[in-house]
XYZ file of C-alpha atoms in Angstrom:
455
model
C 0.000 0.000 0.000
C 1.291 3.427 -0.965
C 0.748 6.884 0.483
C 0.937 9.663 -2.102
C 1.119 13.348 -1.252
C 0.362 16.066 -3.811
C 1.366 19.630 -2.968
C -0.242 22.906 -3.947
C 1.523 23.152 -7.319
C 0.253 19.659 -8.138
C -3.376 20.549 -7.388
C -3.331 24.188 -8.418
C -4.894 24.038 -11.877
C -7.250 21.942 -13.989
C -4.324 20.665 -16.059
C -2.203 19.665 -13.056
C -5.197 17.908 -11.498
C -5.605 15.924 -14.694
C -2.048 14.727 -14.131
C -2.913 13.796 -10.544
C -5.908 11.811 -11.740
C -3.829 9.961 -14.345
C -1.157 9.108 -11.750
C -3.553 7.828 -9.081
C -5.983 6.082 -11.420
C -3.084 4.113 -12.938
C -2.158 2.510 -9.598
C -2.720 -1.230 -9.344
C -4.039 -1.044 -5.769
C -5.948 1.437 -3.590
C -3.804 4.072 -1.905
C -4.027 6.948 0.547
C -3.801 10.304 -1.243
C -2.930 13.366 0.856
C -3.465 16.754 -0.799
C -2.658 20.362 -0.022
C -4.902 23.336 -0.669
C -4.978 24.636 -4.242
C -1.639 26.255 -5.090
C -1.229 29.626 -3.368
C -4.590 29.417 -1.610
C -3.312 29.271 1.974
C -1.452 32.572 1.553
C -4.547 34.029 -0.123
C -6.780 32.940 2.760
C -4.394 34.578 5.236
C -4.176 37.800 3.203
C -7.970 37.937 3.009
C -8.221 37.442 6.776
C -5.895 40.387 7.326
C -8.012 42.508 4.973
C -11.130 41.641 6.953
C -9.428 42.444 10.258
C -8.599 45.904 8.904
C -12.213 46.484 7.895
C -11.502 46.275 4.157
C -14.805 45.047 2.674
C -12.974 43.961 -0.470
C -12.467 40.674 1.393
C -15.845 39.719 -0.104
C -14.365 40.003 -3.592
C -11.594 37.635 -2.513
C -14.178 35.127 -1.292
C -15.848 35.333 -4.693
C -12.488 34.641 -6.344
C -11.921 31.622 -4.067
C -15.390 30.366 -4.922
C -14.879 30.744 -8.678
C -11.547 28.959 -8.583
C -13.013 25.886 -6.881
C -16.182 25.819 -8.962
C -14.173 26.063 -12.193
C -12.307 22.913 -11.162
C -15.518 21.114 -10.237
C -17.106 21.952 -13.590
C -14.019 20.897 -15.532
C -13.169 17.636 -13.755
C -16.094 16.258 -11.730
C -18.587 14.135 -13.660
C -21.910 15.757 -14.546
C -23.830 13.319 -12.349
C -21.812 14.250 -9.252
C -21.325 17.979 -9.731
C -24.491 18.944 -7.890
C -23.591 17.273 -4.577
C -19.984 18.478 -4.743
C -21.056 22.053 -5.424
C -23.541 21.907 -2.559
C -20.874 20.785 -0.088
C -18.344 23.381 -1.274
C -21.019 26.102 -1.150
C -21.678 25.237 2.487
C -17.979 25.552 3.283
C -17.687 28.857 1.421
C -20.697 30.260 3.287
C -19.105 29.254 6.586
C -15.792 30.810 5.500
C -17.436 34.117 4.554
C -19.306 34.166 7.870
C -15.990 33.873 9.748
C -14.459 36.644 7.641
C -17.485 38.831 8.360
C -17.098 38.236 12.093
C -13.418 39.141 11.920
C -14.315 42.307 10.034
C -16.976 43.313 12.574
C -14.737 42.983 15.616
C -11.591 44.172 13.840
C -9.494 41.410 15.341
C -7.935 38.248 13.932
C -7.320 35.674 16.653
C -5.137 32.595 16.231
C -8.239 30.444 16.662
C -10.060 32.253 13.833
C -7.042 32.150 11.535
C -6.623 28.406 12.085
C -10.252 27.864 11.124
C -9.872 30.070 8.067
C -6.801 28.367 6.630
C -8.327 24.912 7.210
C -10.806 25.528 4.398
C -8.106 25.160 1.761
C -7.435 21.481 2.479
C -11.028 20.749 3.420
C -12.288 21.916 0.038
C -9.485 20.547 -2.139
C -9.558 17.061 -0.599
C -13.340 16.786 -0.918
C -13.310 17.872 -4.568
C -10.393 15.611 -5.518
C -12.088 12.591 -3.960
C -14.749 13.045 -6.661
C -12.233 13.619 -9.453
C -10.381 10.334 -8.906
C -11.819 7.017 -9.991
C -13.458 4.940 -7.266
C -12.217 7.081 -4.356
C -13.696 8.181 -1.035
C -12.967 11.107 1.285
C -11.603 11.045 4.846
C -11.685 14.148 7.036
C -8.221 14.619 8.559
C -9.741 16.764 11.323
C -11.159 13.550 12.733
C -7.839 11.781 13.245
C -4.962 14.293 13.130
C -4.635 15.427 16.750
C -2.236 17.959 18.228
C -1.059 19.010 21.652
C 0.687 22.112 22.943
C 4.454 22.085 23.286
C 6.111 25.384 24.246
C 3.079 27.211 22.819
C 3.314 25.323 19.528
C 0.898 22.778 18.101
C 2.642 19.473 17.493
C 1.241 16.093 16.511
C 0.063 13.977 19.420
C 1.725 10.876 18.020
C 0.271 7.970 19.976
C -3.313 9.243 19.721
C -2.936 10.217 16.068
C -1.378 6.867 15.151
C -4.248 5.018 16.828
C -6.904 7.109 15.079
C -5.194 6.730 11.705
C -5.292 2.946 12.039
C -8.978 3.128 12.968
C -9.749 5.389 10.000
C -7.823 3.408 7.389
C -8.763 -0.223 7.859
C -6.330 -2.380 5.909
C -6.436 -3.686 3.282
C -7.957 -0.602 1.673
C -10.992 -1.327 -0.471
C -10.898 2.076 -2.194
C -8.427 4.906 -2.602
C -8.901 7.416 0.216
C -8.322 11.164 -0.282
C -7.617 13.357 2.722
C -6.338 16.836 3.451
C -2.890 17.443 4.868
C -1.779 20.216 7.217
C -4.985 20.548 9.272
C -5.739 18.993 12.652
C -7.602 19.424 15.954
C -6.330 19.933 19.487
C -6.759 16.666 21.384
C -8.110 18.440 24.477
C -10.089 21.463 23.246
C -11.089 20.027 19.828
C -10.287 23.416 18.285
C -8.950 23.393 14.727
C -5.173 23.641 14.607
C -2.553 22.959 11.948
C 0.875 21.402 11.592
C 2.506 24.515 10.132
C 4.204 25.087 6.805
C 4.991 21.789 5.155
C 2.342 20.140 7.303
C 0.841 18.225 4.381
C 4.135 16.390 3.874
C 4.173 15.612 7.583
C 0.559 14.384 7.542
C 1.420 11.981 4.737
C 4.472 10.716 6.628
C 2.464 10.134 9.809
C -0.139 8.151 7.867
C 2.540 6.109 6.091
C 4.294 5.331 9.377
C 1.106 4.431 11.259
C -0.076 2.085 8.499
C 3.328 0.599 7.715
C 3.058 1.673 4.076
C 5.310 0.157 1.430
C 6.405 3.632 0.348
C 5.694 7.343 0.624
C 5.582 9.288 -2.635
C 5.911 13.065 -2.501
C 4.643 14.500 -5.783
C 5.813 18.053 -6.400
C 6.939 20.336 -9.250
C 10.583 19.212 -9.524
C 12.142 15.980 -10.799
C 13.654 15.197 -7.412
C 16.471 16.342 -5.187
C 19.186 18.008 -7.227
C 22.884 18.495 -6.624
C 22.125 22.219 -6.239
C 19.418 24.778 -6.932
C 19.028 24.683 -10.749
C 17.983 28.339 -10.777
C 21.523 29.185 -9.675
C 23.388 26.272 -11.261
C 21.783 25.260 -14.574
C 23.903 22.108 -14.903
C 22.768 20.714 -11.544
C 21.579 17.120 -11.921
C 18.947 15.004 -10.225
C 20.216 12.818 -7.384
C 18.968 9.314 -8.141
C 19.361 7.919 -4.621
C 20.246 9.254 -1.228
C 19.975 8.366 2.441
C 17.442 9.677 4.937
C 20.154 11.606 6.742
C 21.408 13.253 3.548
C 17.900 14.352 2.601
C 17.316 15.795 6.082
C 20.574 17.728 5.930
C 19.946 19.150 2.459
C 16.446 20.230 3.485
C 17.768 21.820 6.665
C 20.268 23.833 4.629
C 17.860 25.265 2.097
C 16.860 22.530 -0.366
C 13.108 23.105 -0.168
C 12.048 19.836 -1.773
C 10.249 18.440 1.245
C 9.558 19.588 4.783
C 12.389 18.231 7.007
C 10.180 16.741 9.796
C 8.481 14.649 7.090
C 11.429 12.308 7.091
C 11.453 11.354 10.776
C 8.318 9.152 11.031
C 9.128 7.091 7.929
C 12.857 6.995 8.709
C 12.150 5.202 11.979
C 9.915 2.696 10.158
C 12.376 2.335 7.247
C 9.702 3.301 4.717
C 11.284 4.558 1.486
C 10.408 8.008 0.160
C 10.306 8.804 -3.522
C 10.287 12.409 -4.762
C 8.435 12.670 -8.079
C 7.258 15.376 -10.477
C 3.510 15.636 -11.106
C 4.211 17.565 -14.312
C 6.778 15.008 -15.519
C 5.495 11.714 -14.093
C 7.749 9.470 -16.193
C 10.910 10.925 -14.612
C 12.418 8.420 -12.120
C 12.777 11.015 -9.355
C 14.844 10.559 -6.192
C 14.658 7.492 -3.974
C 15.399 8.056 -0.278
C 16.177 4.982 1.818
C 18.362 3.911 4.719
C 20.552 1.865 2.371
C 23.601 3.949 1.544
C 25.930 1.076 0.641
C 25.592 1.357 -3.113
C 25.792 5.117 -3.289
C 28.726 6.811 -4.953
C 31.485 7.924 -2.632
C 31.132 11.621 -3.358
C 29.290 14.683 -2.093
C 25.565 14.177 -2.555
C 24.552 17.802 -2.971
C 25.230 21.427 -2.032
C 22.729 23.973 -0.768
C 22.612 27.397 0.850
C 20.805 29.377 3.527
C 20.695 33.163 3.381
C 19.702 35.617 6.127
C 22.184 34.023 8.503
C 24.049 35.599 11.411
C 27.062 34.534 13.457
C 27.722 35.028 17.158
C 31.304 34.318 18.221
C 32.479 33.844 21.801
C 36.226 34.304 22.347
C 38.460 33.540 25.304
C 40.215 30.746 27.173
C 36.943 29.099 28.277
C 36.307 28.026 24.670
C 39.048 25.402 25.113
C 36.630 23.545 27.391
C 34.592 22.099 24.527
C 32.012 20.282 26.641
C 31.205 23.299 28.808
C 31.077 25.887 26.027
C 28.865 23.624 23.914
C 26.394 22.649 26.605
C 26.010 26.124 28.080
C 25.628 27.784 24.668
C 23.082 25.253 23.435
C 21.098 25.464 26.653
C 21.048 29.264 26.458
C 19.737 29.078 22.889
C 17.139 26.439 23.766
C 15.794 28.473 26.689
C 15.202 31.343 24.278
C 13.702 29.244 21.472
C 16.596 29.900 19.078
C 17.516 27.247 16.510
C 21.198 26.803 15.710
C 22.195 26.105 12.099
C 25.844 25.170 12.663
C 28.626 25.360 15.235
C 32.194 26.304 14.310
C 35.126 25.866 16.657
C 38.613 26.078 15.070
C 41.217 23.981 16.845
C 43.891 26.658 16.556
C 41.905 29.651 17.817
C 40.240 30.482 21.111
C 36.802 31.038 19.647
C 33.437 29.355 19.406
C 30.808 30.433 16.854
C 27.100 29.757 16.477
C 25.189 30.443 13.265
C 21.474 31.133 13.362
C 18.775 33.058 11.524
C 19.405 36.795 11.330
C 16.008 37.290 12.950
C 17.365 35.670 16.130
C 20.677 37.544 16.265
C 19.872 40.121 18.961
C 18.246 37.561 21.250
C 21.145 35.147 20.731
C 23.741 37.773 21.632
C 21.790 38.814 24.730
C 21.332 35.184 25.802
C 25.059 34.425 25.512
C 26.069 37.613 27.324
C 23.717 36.678 30.137
C 24.919 33.056 30.237
C 28.596 34.004 30.314
C 28.299 37.170 32.415
C 30.617 35.794 35.183
C 33.238 34.784 32.609
C 33.023 38.120 30.825
C 33.767 39.716 34.175
C 36.681 37.482 35.150
C 38.194 37.502 31.658
C 37.904 33.826 30.713
C 35.516 35.071 28.041
C 37.059 38.107 26.363
C 34.173 39.048 24.125
C 30.945 38.221 22.306
C 30.995 39.426 18.690
C 28.265 39.395 16.056
C 28.182 39.334 12.262
C 25.048 39.656 10.160
C 24.112 39.498 6.453
C 25.770 36.113 5.996
C 24.946 32.870 4.234
C 25.766 29.214 4.781
C 27.025 27.050 1.943
C 26.640 23.374 2.865
C 28.156 20.309 1.218
C 26.259 17.176 2.248
C 27.158 13.504 2.235
C 26.701 10.840 4.880
C 30.051 10.072 6.558
C 31.552 13.123 4.894
C 34.652 12.800 7.081
C 35.675 9.925 4.812
C 36.437 12.528 2.151
C 39.709 13.541 3.786
C 40.796 17.128 3.245
C 37.523 18.201 1.636
C 36.913 21.067 4.084
C 40.268 22.812 3.525
C 39.944 22.228 -0.228
C 36.557 23.960 -0.327
C 37.851 26.859 1.798
C 40.815 27.307 -0.568
C 38.460 27.187 -3.547
C 36.611 30.223 -2.209
C 39.690 32.081 -0.984
C 41.348 31.812 -4.413
C 38.343 33.635 -5.868
C 38.443 36.373 -3.236
C 35.539 35.101 -1.136
C 36.220 35.465 2.583
C 35.158 32.469 4.687
C 33.909 33.815 8.029
C 33.725 30.378 9.652
C 33.727 26.694 8.756
C 32.060 23.786 10.470
C 34.204 20.837 9.415
C 34.033 17.909 11.787
C 31.129 18.901 14.044
C 28.726 16.998 11.768
C 29.043 13.503 10.338
C 27.230 14.537 7.187
C 27.810 18.241 6.452
C 30.634 20.689 5.848
C 29.289 24.219 6.227
C 31.066 27.397 5.153
C 29.829 30.846 6.165
C 30.305 33.714 3.709
C 28.922 37.186 3.063
C 25.347 36.933 1.835
C 26.147 38.915 -1.311
C 28.554 36.132 -2.322
C 26.018 33.314 -1.890
C 25.369 32.429 -5.531
C 28.991 32.752 -6.605
C 30.188 30.652 -3.669
C 27.548 28.010 -4.391
C 28.688 27.753 -8.017
C 32.328 27.409 -6.998
C 31.596 24.743 -4.395
C 29.358 22.821 -6.809
C 32.118 22.856 -9.434
C 34.676 21.708 -6.877
C 32.442 18.803 -5.837
C 30.961 17.742 -9.163
C 33.236 19.217 -11.831
């Protein structure tokens, strides 16, 4: 049994939905199909909510546009005999959506609860419509089985409850293909509508695949698979045929926006292969992600980049105590909800650097100054310095340390071309070498590193 996930670009137009239908209808066994909202609709729903909150009555025009877009798809792809019931159901949802917008407009306030309800309509409508477009398919409401709980004021999947409800909802073996919406959920205690955040449809599909022990998870998107680099920057980048779970997680974490990184965890632990495929080019083989790395070439798998990065560097004799400087720095970041991209600690210098999003720079500096206030006073920490407007260039391969001397070679590649390397993380990770450069040099550095790795 397969689980297939189709993102917004795969379900955004009549033509792309025809491709989805051809792909699913050609399967030799029933499957679970997880779909996103129509391409761009979630952002449009949010923008319309903000208009309503500001008292802009043009939000009604936006609702009309949303309605037309869905009804055009129904009329083009749903059979004549079923159009009436589908239109009736979608009309009910659209009426409910407009009522919420009207309430937001009247009180001039957009609460998190209201916004969660608003954005849920995207997946609720798309999944219901698509269940009538596919041959011999039924609909399952993900709000009934995707349950969340609060964790540091965030909604995260309540795994044990969700897994149990998924198995109850999808009795195996499946008799028919089941279409469901990704992204949306309900709080397990309050029953209020919540969501799994950006990329939540990928995560929904992974949770279903893991709970049901699926044979594979297919992520259908608008690219042919993972590539050795961003083809918009490097036209000769090639598709990566196979890669490991860890390599895919690293590339996603460092800017390769093919799939949502948390997607990989549930299936990784169940050893369920992932295949990345292109809805608009369904005959392309795509990228296969598995835990079997034995047959892979002994070279860098891919390079990627993250802009809007900042660097905080702690200097002084205390940095020689690797265990203490690491644990205290990480704990300080964790207490302040700051995610760390990479850590750099040169053996020959008394410094320790943390790279994070530029948006977190001020809080990170303040947190480290507070954490090391005694050491700043007694001199074992001589300073806390910051650099902004940086980018990370990452070269990824599982067991990258086996490629002896790669880090220095990549640094020299950039230095020869006049690109200053602010820091390098070479050895802290088993799968990534990360170089930090000025943001304005991102594309040029990426091209040079790609050439050095792939020729």
